[in-house]
CSV table of C-alpha atoms in Angstrom, one decimal:
chain,number,residue,atom,x,y,z
V,1,SER,CA,-32.5,57.6,59.6
V,2,GLN,CA,-34.2,61.0,59.7
V,3,THR,CA,-34.7,63.1,56.6
V,4,ILE,CA,-35.4,66.8,57.0
V,5,HIS,CA,-37.1,68.8,54.3
V,6,GLN,CA,-37.1,72.6,54.2
V,7,TRP,CA,-38.8,75.0,51.8
V,8,PRO,CA,-38.4,77.2,50.1
V,9,ALA,CA,-34.7,76.9,49.4
V,10,THR,CA,-34.3,80.7,48.8
V,11,LEU,CA,-36.5,83.6,49.5
V,12,VAL,CA,-36.3,87.3,48.8
V,13,GLN,CA,-38.8,89.4,50.7
V,14,PRO,CA,-39.4,93.1,51.2
V,15,VAL,CA,-39.1,94.7,54.7
V,16,GLY,CA,-42.5,94.5,56.5
V,17,SER,CA,-43.8,91.5,54.6
V,18,PRO,CA,-44.8,88.3,56.4
V,19,LEU,CA,-42.7,85.1,56.5
V,20,SER,CA,-43.4,81.4,56.7
V,21,LEU,CA,-40.7,78.8,56.5
V,22,GLU,CA,-41.6,75.2,56.8
V,23,CYS,CA,-39.7,72.1,58.0
V,24,THR,CA,-40.9,68.6,57.9
V,25,VAL,CA,-39.2,65.4,59.2
V,26,GLU,CA,-39.4,61.8,58.0
V,27,GLY,CA,-38.2,58.7,59.6
V,28,THR,CA,-38.8,59.4,63.3
V,29,SER,CA,-41.7,60.2,65.6
V,30,ASN,CA,-42.0,62.8,68.4
V,31,PRO,CA,-38.5,64.3,67.7
V,32,ASN,CA,-37.0,67.3,69.3
V,33,LEU,CA,-36.9,70.0,66.6
V,34,TYR,CA,-34.8,73.1,66.3
V,35,TRP,CA,-34.6,76.3,64.3
V,36,TYR,CA,-31.1,77.9,63.8
V,37,ARG,CA,-30.1,81.0,62.0
V,38,GLN,CA,-26.7,81.9,60.5
V,39,ALA,CA,-26.3,85.6,59.9
V,40,ALA,CA,-23.5,86.8,57.6
V,41,GLY,CA,-20.2,86.3,59.3
V,42,ARG,CA,-21.6,84.6,62.4
V,43,GLY,CA,-22.1,81.1,63.6
V,44,LEU,CA,-25.3,79.2,63.9
V,45,GLN,CA,-27.6,80.6,66.6
V,46,LEU,CA,-30.4,78.6,68.1
V,47,LEU,CA,-33.7,80.4,67.8
V,48,PHE,CA,-36.3,77.9,68.9
V,49,TYR,CA,-36.7,74.4,70.0
V,50,SER,CA,-39.7,72.1,70.4
V,51,VAL,CA,-40.1,68.9,72.4
V,52,GLY,CA,-43.6,68.2,71.2
V,53,ILE,CA,-46.7,69.4,69.4
V,54,GLY,CA,-47.6,72.9,70.5
V,55,GLN,CA,-44.5,73.2,72.7
V,56,ILE,CA,-42.1,75.9,71.7
V,57,SER,CA,-39.2,77.4,73.6
V,58,SER,CA,-37.5,80.6,72.4
V,59,GLU,CA,-33.9,81.1,73.0
V,60,VAL,CA,-33.4,84.7,71.9
V,61,PRO,CA,-35.8,87.7,71.8
V,62,GLN,CA,-36.6,88.5,68.2
V,63,ASN,CA,-39.0,89.3,65.5
V,64,LEU,CA,-39.7,85.7,64.8
V,65,SER,CA,-42.1,83.0,66.1
V,66,ALA,CA,-42.3,79.3,65.7
V,67,SER,CA,-45.1,76.8,65.8
V,68,ARG,CA,-45.4,73.0,65.7
V,69,PRO,CA,-48.9,72.1,64.5
V,70,GLN,CA,-48.0,68.4,63.9
V,71,ASP,CA,-45.5,66.0,65.3
V,72,ARG,CA,-43.1,66.3,62.4
V,73,GLN,CA,-43.8,69.8,61.2
V,74,PHE,CA,-42.1,72.9,62.5
V,75,ILE,CA,-42.8,76.4,61.1
V,76,LEU,CA,-40.9,79.6,61.5
V,77,SER,CA,-42.9,82.8,61.0
V,78,SER,CA,-42.8,86.5,61.2
V,79,LYS,CA,-45.6,89.1,60.8
V,80,LYS,CA,-43.3,91.8,59.6
V,81,LEU,CA,-39.8,91.1,58.4
V,82,LEU,CA,-36.8,93.3,59.3
V,83,LEU,CA,-33.6,93.7,57.4
V,84,SER,CA,-31.8,92.0,60.3
V,85,ASP,CA,-33.9,88.8,59.7
V,86,SER,CA,-31.8,88.1,56.6
V,87,GLY,CA,-29.7,84.9,57.0
V,88,PHE,CA,-29.6,81.2,56.5
V,89,TYR,CA,-32.2,79.3,58.4
V,90,LEU,CA,-31.6,75.7,59.3
V,91,CYS,CA,-34.1,73.2,60.8
V,92,ALA,CA,-32.7,70.3,62.8
V,93,CYS,CA,-33.9,67.1,64.4
V,94,LYS,CA,-32.4,65.3,67.4
V,95,GLY,CA,-30.9,62.0,66.6
V,96,SER,CA,-29.5,59.4,69.0
V,97,GLU,CA,-26.3,61.2,69.6
V,98,THR,CA,-26.4,64.5,67.7
V,99,GLN,CA,-28.6,66.6,65.5
V,100,TYR,CA,-29.5,66.1,61.8
V,101,PHE,CA,-29.9,69.2,59.7
V,102,GLY,CA,-32.0,70.1,56.8
V,103,PRO,CA,-30.8,71.8,53.6
V,104,GLY,CA,-31.6,75.3,54.9
V,105,THR,CA,-33.5,78.3,53.6
V,106,ARG,CA,-31.6,81.4,52.5
V,107,LEU,CA,-33.6,84.5,53.3
V,108,LEU,CA,-32.8,87.9,52.0
V,109,VAL,CA,-34.9,90.9,53.2
V,110,LEU,CA,-34.6,94.0,51.1
W,1,ALA,CA,-23.7,81.6,79.4
W,2,GLN,CA,-22.2,79.0,77.1
W,3,SER,CA,-20.1,80.2,74.1
W,4,VAL,CA,-17.8,78.7,71.5
W,5,SER,CA,-14.9,80.5,69.9
W,6,GLN,CA,-13.3,79.5,66.7
W,7,HIS,CA,-10.0,81.2,66.2
W,8,ASN,CA,-9.7,81.2,62.4
W,9,HIS,CA,-12.4,82.4,60.1
W,10,HIS,CA,-10.7,81.7,56.9
W,11,VAL,CA,-7.9,79.2,56.3
W,12,ILE,CA,-6.2,78.6,52.9
W,13,LEU,CA,-3.9,75.5,52.5
W,14,SER,CA,-2.3,73.6,49.8
W,15,GLU,CA,-3.0,69.9,49.3
W,16,ALA,CA,-1.0,67.7,51.7
W,17,ALA,CA,-0.6,70.4,54.2
W,18,SER,CA,-1.5,69.7,57.8
W,19,LEU,CA,-4.6,71.3,59.3
W,20,GLU,CA,-5.5,72.4,62.8
W,21,LEU,CA,-8.6,74.5,63.6
W,22,GLY,CA,-8.9,75.9,67.0
W,23,CYS,CA,-12.0,75.7,69.2
W,24,ASN,CA,-12.5,76.9,72.7
W,25,TYR,CA,-15.7,76.8,74.7
W,26,SER,CA,-16.9,78.2,77.9
W,27,TYR,CA,-19.3,76.1,80.0
W,28,GLY,CA,-19.1,75.1,83.6
W,29,GLY,CA,-20.8,71.7,83.5
W,30,THR,CA,-20.4,68.5,81.6
W,31,VAL,CA,-20.4,69.1,77.8
W,32,ASN,CA,-20.6,67.1,74.7
W,33,LEU,CA,-18.5,68.5,71.9
W,34,PHE,CA,-18.9,68.3,68.1
W,35,TRP,CA,-17.4,69.3,64.9
W,36,TYR,CA,-19.7,69.7,61.9
W,37,VAL,CA,-18.8,70.3,58.3
W,38,GLN,CA,-20.7,71.8,55.5
W,39,TYR,CA,-19.4,71.0,52.0
W,40,PRO,CA,-20.4,73.3,49.2
W,41,GLY,CA,-24.0,72.7,48.3
W,42,GLN,CA,-24.5,70.0,51.0
W,43,HIS,CA,-26.2,69.7,54.3
W,44,LEU,CA,-24.4,70.4,57.6
W,45,GLN,CA,-23.2,67.0,58.7
W,46,LEU,CA,-21.4,65.6,61.8
W,47,LEU,CA,-17.6,65.1,61.4
W,48,LEU,CA,-16.9,63.8,64.9
W,49,LYS,CA,-18.0,64.1,68.5
W,50,TYR,CA,-16.8,63.7,72.0
W,51,PHE,CA,-19.0,62.6,74.9
W,52,SER,CA,-16.6,60.9,77.3
W,53,GLY,CA,-13.6,58.6,77.5
W,54,ASP,CA,-10.5,58.9,75.3
W,55,PRO,CA,-10.0,62.6,74.7
W,56,LEU,CA,-8.6,61.9,71.2
W,57,VAL,CA,-11.5,61.2,68.9
W,58,LYS,CA,-11.5,60.1,65.3
W,59,GLY,CA,-14.1,61.1,62.8
W,60,ILE,CA,-14.8,60.6,59.2
W,61,LYS,CA,-12.4,61.3,56.3
W,62,GLY,CA,-9.2,61.2,58.5
W,63,PHE,CA,-10.2,64.0,60.8
W,64,GLU,CA,-9.5,63.8,64.6
W,65,ALA,CA,-10.0,66.2,67.5
W,66,GLU,CA,-8.5,66.4,71.0
W,67,PHE,CA,-10.5,67.4,74.0
W,68,ILE,CA,-8.3,69.2,76.5
W,69,LYS,CA,-10.4,69.9,79.6
W,70,SER,CA,-7.9,72.1,81.3
W,71,LYS,CA,-7.8,74.4,78.3
W,72,PHE,CA,-11.5,74.1,77.4
W,73,SER,CA,-10.4,73.3,73.9
W,74,PHE,CA,-11.5,70.9,71.2
W,75,ASN,CA,-9.2,71.4,68.3
W,76,LEU,CA,-9.7,69.7,64.9
W,77,ARG,CA,-6.8,68.2,63.1
W,78,LYS,CA,-6.0,66.4,59.9
W,79,PRO,CA,-2.4,65.5,58.9
W,80,SER,CA,-2.8,65.9,55.2
W,81,VAL,CA,-5.7,67.8,53.6
W,82,GLN,CA,-7.2,67.2,50.2
W,83,TRP,CA,-8.9,69.5,47.8
W,84,SER,CA,-12.2,67.8,48.7
W,85,ASP,CA,-11.8,69.0,52.3
W,86,THR,CA,-12.7,72.5,51.1
W,87,ALA,CA,-15.7,73.3,53.3
W,88,GLU,CA,-16.9,75.3,56.3
W,89,TYR,CA,-16.2,73.8,59.7
W,90,PHE,CA,-18.2,74.4,62.8
W,91,CYS,CA,-17.4,73.6,66.4
W,92,ALA,CA,-20.3,73.1,68.7
W,93,VAL,CA,-21.0,72.3,72.3
W,94,ALA,CA,-24.2,70.8,73.8
W,95,GLY,CA,-25.0,71.3,77.4
W,96,GLY,CA,-27.9,72.5,79.6
W,97,GLY,CA,-30.5,70.0,78.4
W,98,TYR,CA,-32.7,69.3,75.3
W,99,ASN,CA,-29.5,68.7,73.3
W,100,LYS,CA,-29.3,72.3,72.4
W,101,LEU,CA,-26.2,73.2,70.4
W,102,ILE,CA,-24.1,76.3,70.7
W,103,PHE,CA,-22.0,76.9,67.6
W,104,GLY,CA,-18.9,78.8,66.9
W,105,ALA,CA,-18.7,81.3,64.0
W,106,GLY,CA,-17.3,78.7,61.7
W,107,THR,CA,-14.0,78.4,59.7
W,108,ARG,CA,-14.0,78.4,55.9
W,109,LEU,CA,-11.3,76.2,54.6
W,110,ALA,CA,-10.0,76.4,51.1
W,111,VAL,CA,-7.6,73.7,49.9
W,112,HIS,CA,-5.8,74.5,46.7
W,113,PRO,CA,-4.5,71.6,44.5
């Protein structure tokens, strides 16, 4: 079965600083990968998904971008963080019937 | 656009009480429905799912959910909760391709001994 790694686990960044969150997947090849965000008091919102290397689809307009440089690596980035980027970021991988989730990164922008 | 609505954001129960968490979705096509759970300090994990067939589905740890198509609902139930059921529960719908999930806002359940 798939194992999803995310780092860092927590991050505190100042407004205007850059961001790079990394997700790697083990136990599968050519998976569909997803980035979700949970803002305070809200549900999980799909930000990006990828069906292959270099293929990124954005679900909502925002200050973030995603990249997939390798088959099992998915990166979430920002050039300049906003306060509204604070939240809990989850990486997910498509399984046979559902999605498997990583442990998440808690980001606080001050 | 698809959306998922969970009626209760916080629920507090005593052990052995019955649980029902409401979930309604809006989507015009065929949907797959899910309940996920996140226990404190753990990953989000699948509790149960509905794809087709019997609208009453059973999941892990004694949970079940009923899909009522006419009401666009997929409520989660458990007849007798335990302290270990304390967690956050998310209803989700997949539709529109690429297995994208649309989540509700979540319900935080606290079970007191």
